[in-house]
XYZ file of C-alpha atoms in Angstrom:
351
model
C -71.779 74.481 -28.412
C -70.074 73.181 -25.247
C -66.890 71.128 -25.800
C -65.471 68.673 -22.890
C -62.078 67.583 -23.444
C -60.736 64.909 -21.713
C -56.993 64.148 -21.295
C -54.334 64.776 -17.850
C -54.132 69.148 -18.181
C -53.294 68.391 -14.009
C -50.274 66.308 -14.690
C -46.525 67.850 -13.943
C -45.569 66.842 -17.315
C -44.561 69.632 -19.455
C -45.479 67.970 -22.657
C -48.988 66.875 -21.390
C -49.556 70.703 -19.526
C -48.447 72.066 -22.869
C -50.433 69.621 -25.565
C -53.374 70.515 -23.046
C -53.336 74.396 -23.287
C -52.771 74.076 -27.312
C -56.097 72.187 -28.032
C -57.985 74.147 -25.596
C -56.990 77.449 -27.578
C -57.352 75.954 -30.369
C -60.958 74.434 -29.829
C -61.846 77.955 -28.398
C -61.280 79.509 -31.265
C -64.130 77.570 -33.032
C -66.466 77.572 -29.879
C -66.296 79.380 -26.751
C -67.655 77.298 -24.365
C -65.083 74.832 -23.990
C -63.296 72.974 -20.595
C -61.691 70.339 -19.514
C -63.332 67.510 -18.029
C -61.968 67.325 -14.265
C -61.686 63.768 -13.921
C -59.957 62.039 -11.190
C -58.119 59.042 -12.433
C -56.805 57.128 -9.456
C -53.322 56.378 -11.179
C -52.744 59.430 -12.839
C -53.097 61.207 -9.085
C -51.152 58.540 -7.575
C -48.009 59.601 -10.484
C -48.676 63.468 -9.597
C -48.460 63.173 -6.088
C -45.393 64.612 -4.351
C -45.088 62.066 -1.753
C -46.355 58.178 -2.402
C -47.533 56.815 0.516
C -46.969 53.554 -0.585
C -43.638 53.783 -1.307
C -42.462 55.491 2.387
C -41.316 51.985 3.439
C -38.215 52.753 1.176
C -35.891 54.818 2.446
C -34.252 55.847 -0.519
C -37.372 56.738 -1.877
C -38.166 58.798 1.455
C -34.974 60.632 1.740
C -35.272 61.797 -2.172
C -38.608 63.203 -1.890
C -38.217 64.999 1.641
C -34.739 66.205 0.289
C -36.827 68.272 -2.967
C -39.979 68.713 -1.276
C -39.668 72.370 -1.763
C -38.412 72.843 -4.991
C -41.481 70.137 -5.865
C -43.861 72.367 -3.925
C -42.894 75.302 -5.650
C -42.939 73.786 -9.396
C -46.552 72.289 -8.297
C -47.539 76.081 -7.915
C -45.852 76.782 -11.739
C -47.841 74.183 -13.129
C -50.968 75.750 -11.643
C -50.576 79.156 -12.120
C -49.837 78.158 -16.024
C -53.028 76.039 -15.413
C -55.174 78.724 -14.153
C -54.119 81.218 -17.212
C -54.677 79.027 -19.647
C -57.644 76.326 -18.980
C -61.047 76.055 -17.368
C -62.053 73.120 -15.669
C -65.468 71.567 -15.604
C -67.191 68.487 -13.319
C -70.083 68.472 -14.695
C -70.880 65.235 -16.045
C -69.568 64.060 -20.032
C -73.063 63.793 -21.049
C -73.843 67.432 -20.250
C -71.529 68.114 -23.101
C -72.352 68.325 -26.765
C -68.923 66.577 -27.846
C -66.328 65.182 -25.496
C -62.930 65.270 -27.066
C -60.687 62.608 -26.102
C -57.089 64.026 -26.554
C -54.043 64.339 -26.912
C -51.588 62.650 -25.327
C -50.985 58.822 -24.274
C -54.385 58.693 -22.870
C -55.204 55.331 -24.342
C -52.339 54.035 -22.690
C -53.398 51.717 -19.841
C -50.163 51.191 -18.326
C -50.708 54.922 -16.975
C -54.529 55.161 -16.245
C -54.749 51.547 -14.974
C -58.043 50.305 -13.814
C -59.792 53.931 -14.873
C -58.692 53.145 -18.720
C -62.019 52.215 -20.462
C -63.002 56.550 -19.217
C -59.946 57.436 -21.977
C -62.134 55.521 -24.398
C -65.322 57.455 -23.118
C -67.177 54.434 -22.596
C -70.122 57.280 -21.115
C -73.343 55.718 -22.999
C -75.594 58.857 -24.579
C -77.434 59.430 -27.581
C -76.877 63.436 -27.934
C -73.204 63.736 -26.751
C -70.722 63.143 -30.129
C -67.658 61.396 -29.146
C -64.455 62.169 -30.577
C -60.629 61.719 -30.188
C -57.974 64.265 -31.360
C -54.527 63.199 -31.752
C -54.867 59.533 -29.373
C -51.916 57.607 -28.222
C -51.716 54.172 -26.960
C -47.459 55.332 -26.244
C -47.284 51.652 -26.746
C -45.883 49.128 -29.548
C -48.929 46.425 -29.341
C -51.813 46.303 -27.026
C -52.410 42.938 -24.276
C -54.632 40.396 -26.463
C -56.934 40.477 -23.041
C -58.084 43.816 -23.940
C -58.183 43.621 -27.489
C -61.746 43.064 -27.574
C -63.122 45.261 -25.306
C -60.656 48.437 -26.578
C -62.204 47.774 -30.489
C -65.729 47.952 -29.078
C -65.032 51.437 -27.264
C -63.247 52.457 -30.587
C -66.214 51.954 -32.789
C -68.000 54.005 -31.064
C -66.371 57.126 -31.523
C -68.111 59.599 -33.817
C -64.324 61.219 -34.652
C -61.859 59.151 -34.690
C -57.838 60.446 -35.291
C -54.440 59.502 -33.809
C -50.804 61.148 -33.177
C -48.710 58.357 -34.552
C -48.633 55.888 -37.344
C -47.969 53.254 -34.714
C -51.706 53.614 -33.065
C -53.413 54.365 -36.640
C -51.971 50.696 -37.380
C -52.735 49.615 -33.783
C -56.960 51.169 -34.916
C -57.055 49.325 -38.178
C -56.173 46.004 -37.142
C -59.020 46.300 -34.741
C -61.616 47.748 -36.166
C -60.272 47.693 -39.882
C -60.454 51.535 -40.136
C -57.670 53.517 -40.155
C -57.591 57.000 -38.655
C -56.148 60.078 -40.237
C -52.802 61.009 -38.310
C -53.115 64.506 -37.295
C -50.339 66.446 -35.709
C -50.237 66.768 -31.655
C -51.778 69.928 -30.780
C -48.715 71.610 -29.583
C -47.949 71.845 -33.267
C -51.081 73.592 -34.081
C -49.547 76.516 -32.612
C -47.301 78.586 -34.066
C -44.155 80.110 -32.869
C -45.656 83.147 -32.586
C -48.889 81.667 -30.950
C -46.523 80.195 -27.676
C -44.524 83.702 -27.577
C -47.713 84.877 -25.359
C -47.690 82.203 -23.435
C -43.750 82.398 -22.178
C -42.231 83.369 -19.203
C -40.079 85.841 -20.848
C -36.614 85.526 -18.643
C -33.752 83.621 -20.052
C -30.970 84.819 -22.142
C -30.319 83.180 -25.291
C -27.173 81.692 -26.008
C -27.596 78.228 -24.492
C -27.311 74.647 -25.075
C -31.238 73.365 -23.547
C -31.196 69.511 -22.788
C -34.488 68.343 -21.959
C -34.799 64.669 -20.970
C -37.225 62.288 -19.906
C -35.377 59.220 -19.648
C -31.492 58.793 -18.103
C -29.184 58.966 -20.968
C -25.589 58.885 -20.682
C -25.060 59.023 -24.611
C -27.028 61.984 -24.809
C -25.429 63.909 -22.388
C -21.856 63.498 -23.105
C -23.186 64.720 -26.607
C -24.295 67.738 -24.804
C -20.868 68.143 -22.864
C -19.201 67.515 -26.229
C -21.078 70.727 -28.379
C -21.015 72.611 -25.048
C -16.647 72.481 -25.094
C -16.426 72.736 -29.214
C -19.166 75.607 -28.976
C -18.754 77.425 -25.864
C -22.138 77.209 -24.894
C -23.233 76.603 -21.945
C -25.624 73.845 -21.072
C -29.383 75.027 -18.644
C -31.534 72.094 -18.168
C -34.312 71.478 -15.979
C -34.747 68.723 -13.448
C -36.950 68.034 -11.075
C -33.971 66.405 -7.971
C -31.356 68.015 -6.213
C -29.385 64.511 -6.609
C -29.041 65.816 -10.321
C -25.724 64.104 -11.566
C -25.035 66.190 -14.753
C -22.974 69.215 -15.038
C -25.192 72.292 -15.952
C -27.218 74.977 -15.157
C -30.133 73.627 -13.837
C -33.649 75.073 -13.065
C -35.299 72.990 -10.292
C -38.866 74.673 -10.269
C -39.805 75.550 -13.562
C -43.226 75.491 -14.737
C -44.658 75.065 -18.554
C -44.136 78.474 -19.114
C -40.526 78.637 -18.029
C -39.751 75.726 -19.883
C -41.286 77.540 -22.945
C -38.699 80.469 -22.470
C -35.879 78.013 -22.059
C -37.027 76.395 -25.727
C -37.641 79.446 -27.044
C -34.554 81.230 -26.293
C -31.994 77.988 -26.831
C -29.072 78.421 -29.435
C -29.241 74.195 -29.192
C -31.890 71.002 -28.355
C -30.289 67.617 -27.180
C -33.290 65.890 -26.144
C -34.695 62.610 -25.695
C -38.284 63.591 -25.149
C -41.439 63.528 -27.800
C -42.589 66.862 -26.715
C -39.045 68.359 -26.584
C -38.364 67.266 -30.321
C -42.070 69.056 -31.575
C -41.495 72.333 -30.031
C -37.906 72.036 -31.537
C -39.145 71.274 -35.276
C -41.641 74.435 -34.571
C -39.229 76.406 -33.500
C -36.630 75.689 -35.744
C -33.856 74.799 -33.618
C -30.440 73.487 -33.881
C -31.869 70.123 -32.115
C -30.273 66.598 -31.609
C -32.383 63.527 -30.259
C -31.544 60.143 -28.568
C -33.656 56.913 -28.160
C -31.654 55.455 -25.188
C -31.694 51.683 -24.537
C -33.770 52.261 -21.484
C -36.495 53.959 -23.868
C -37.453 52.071 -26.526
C -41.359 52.547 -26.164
C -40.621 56.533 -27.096
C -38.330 55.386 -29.930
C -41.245 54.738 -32.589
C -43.422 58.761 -31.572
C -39.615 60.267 -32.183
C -38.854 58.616 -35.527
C -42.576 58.559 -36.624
C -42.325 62.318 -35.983
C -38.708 63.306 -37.366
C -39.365 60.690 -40.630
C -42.538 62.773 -41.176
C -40.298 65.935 -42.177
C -37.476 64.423 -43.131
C -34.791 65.187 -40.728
C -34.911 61.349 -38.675
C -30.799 62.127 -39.217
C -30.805 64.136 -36.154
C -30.664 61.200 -34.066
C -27.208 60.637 -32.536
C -27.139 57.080 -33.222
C -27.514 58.069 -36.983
C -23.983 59.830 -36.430
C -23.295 63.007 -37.155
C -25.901 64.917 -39.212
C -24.824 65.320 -42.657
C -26.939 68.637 -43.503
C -28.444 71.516 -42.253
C -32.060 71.004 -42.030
C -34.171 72.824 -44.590
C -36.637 74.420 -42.528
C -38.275 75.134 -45.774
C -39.523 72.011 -46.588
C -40.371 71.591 -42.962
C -42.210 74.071 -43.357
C -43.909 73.462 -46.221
C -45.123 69.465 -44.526
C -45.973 71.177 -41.383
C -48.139 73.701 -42.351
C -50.040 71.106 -44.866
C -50.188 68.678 -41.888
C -51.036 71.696 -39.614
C -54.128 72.365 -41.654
C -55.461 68.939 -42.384
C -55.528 68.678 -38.329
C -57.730 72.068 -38.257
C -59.621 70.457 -40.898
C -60.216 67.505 -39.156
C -61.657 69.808 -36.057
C -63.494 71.728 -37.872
C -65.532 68.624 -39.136
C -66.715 67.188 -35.681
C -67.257 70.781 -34.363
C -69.811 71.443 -37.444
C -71.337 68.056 -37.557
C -74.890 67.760 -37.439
């Protein structure tokens, strides 16, 4: 059987190279002949290009982007080498597949793939090829009524149909009126143990890890807070030299450095959807912020924490007012973990 999945594995996101790698091992497990669908979306390019053309008129904008252009160059060559370990890339065309696999990740979200967004939908017409979406995310609160109509026509006709969030199962049902089983993102698929082999086994432990994807002043005098009361000192990545915060900070990591700074961390401040998973799967010390400036993340970071019952590690909640019980974590994750293989293993055996 020859799977296609189609999502952004190119992107320098370390969520979306991460998610990417996960459902490709995963899916390979159950079928060998598996890739990812090397489709150019116009936008998507346009956000992973080190220098926008369009924006060179700016000379803010200019003097940034020459000023890292070499710490850039050299993360662009982490992402790729993490790329090249862990995916295969394809162009031939969807219908050469026998199931395209739309997933994970905000792909449904047209504020990033612009004109190109109906192709997240797999609006590809074919009798053969089974369509199906794993773990979807519109990474939005409501969709434009303008595209309403077309969106619930691409929806119904997906073969396999699941979501990431409770948010976009709502969003599906008051479209189509058919609500899609929430599976877990496919980072969470793996284990612990499972992302051990794909680390790049160099940091120390003993370290405060603040991952953010958003600015967020709350957040980080948090981190400055723990790191005087603790002693611990604070390693976060960033991807300018203008960086503002006080820390240790790693300009060019790729995915798998960033895996070896979450790995080895004593404590998570985050703001970030991906850096809250890999912190409930690891079972970290972690602390997470919805900052004023964020709100769209705000609903994938509650839906998440609320699932396992530990939403109280958000620092607008206050302190925290118990150790979490990785336990029954545990116990949620793994159910949740299988239902989401389960849910694979149906569109891979399908008739």
């Amino acid at each position: 059987m020859k799977i296609g999945i189609l999502t952004f594995p190119k992107a320098i996101n370390y969520g979306t190279a991460l998610q990417a790698a996960a459902l490709y091992k995963i899916l390979s497990k159950r079928s060998g002949d598996v890739f990812f669908v090397d489709h150019k979306c116009d936008a998507i390019e346009r956000s992973n290009s080190i220098f926008d053309l369009r924006s060179a008129a700016n000379p803010k904008y200019t003097l940034a982007h020459l000023l890292n252009l070499d710490i850039a160059l050299k993360r662009r060559k982490n992402f790729s080498d993490f790329q090249q370990k862990n995916m295969r890339f394809s162009d031939a065309p969807f219908t050469d597949y026998d199931i395209v696999v739309a997933g994970s990740d905000q792909i449904w979200n047209y504020n990033l793939t612009g004109d190109d967004y109906k192709t997240f939908f797999l609006d590809f017409t074919n009798g053969k090829t089974k369509k199906a979406a794993y773990a979807g995310s519109f990474g939005l609160s409501k969709l434009d009524d303008n595209r309403k109509e077309s969106i619930a026509a691409l929806l119904s006709d997906f073969d396999f149909l699941s979501v990431r969030e409770e948010q976009a199962a709502k969003i599906i049902d008051s479209l189509i009126s058919k609500k899609p089983p929430v599976v877990v993102d496919p980072t969470l698929l793996l284990t612990k143990n499972d992302w051990e082999q794909l680390a790049d086994k160099k940091q120390g432990n003993g370290f405060i890890f603040v991952y953010t994807v958003f600015n967020d002043d709350a957040l980080w005098n948090f981190a400055h807070s723990m790191s005087e009361k603790t002693g611990l000192p604070i390693k976060t990545i960033s991807y300018s030299r203008l960086h503002r915060n006080d820390a240790q900070i790693s300009f060019t990591a790729g995915p798998a450095q960033w895996l070896d700074c979450m790995l080895n961390a004593s404590v998570v401040i985050t703001n970030s959807f991906h850096g809250t998973a890999f912190s409930v799967n690891f079972h970290k010390d972690f602390y997470f912020n919805v900052p004023d400036n964020a709100k769209s993340v705000g609903s994938r970071l509650y839906d998440l924490t609320s699932r396992y019952g530990i939403s109280d590690r958000c620092l607008s909640a206050g302190a925290p007012q118990k150790d979490i019980d990785w336990s029954a974590v545990d116990e949620k994750l793994d159910r949740d973990r299988q239902m989401s293989l389960d849910f694979i293993d149906s569109f891979i055996t399908a008739e």
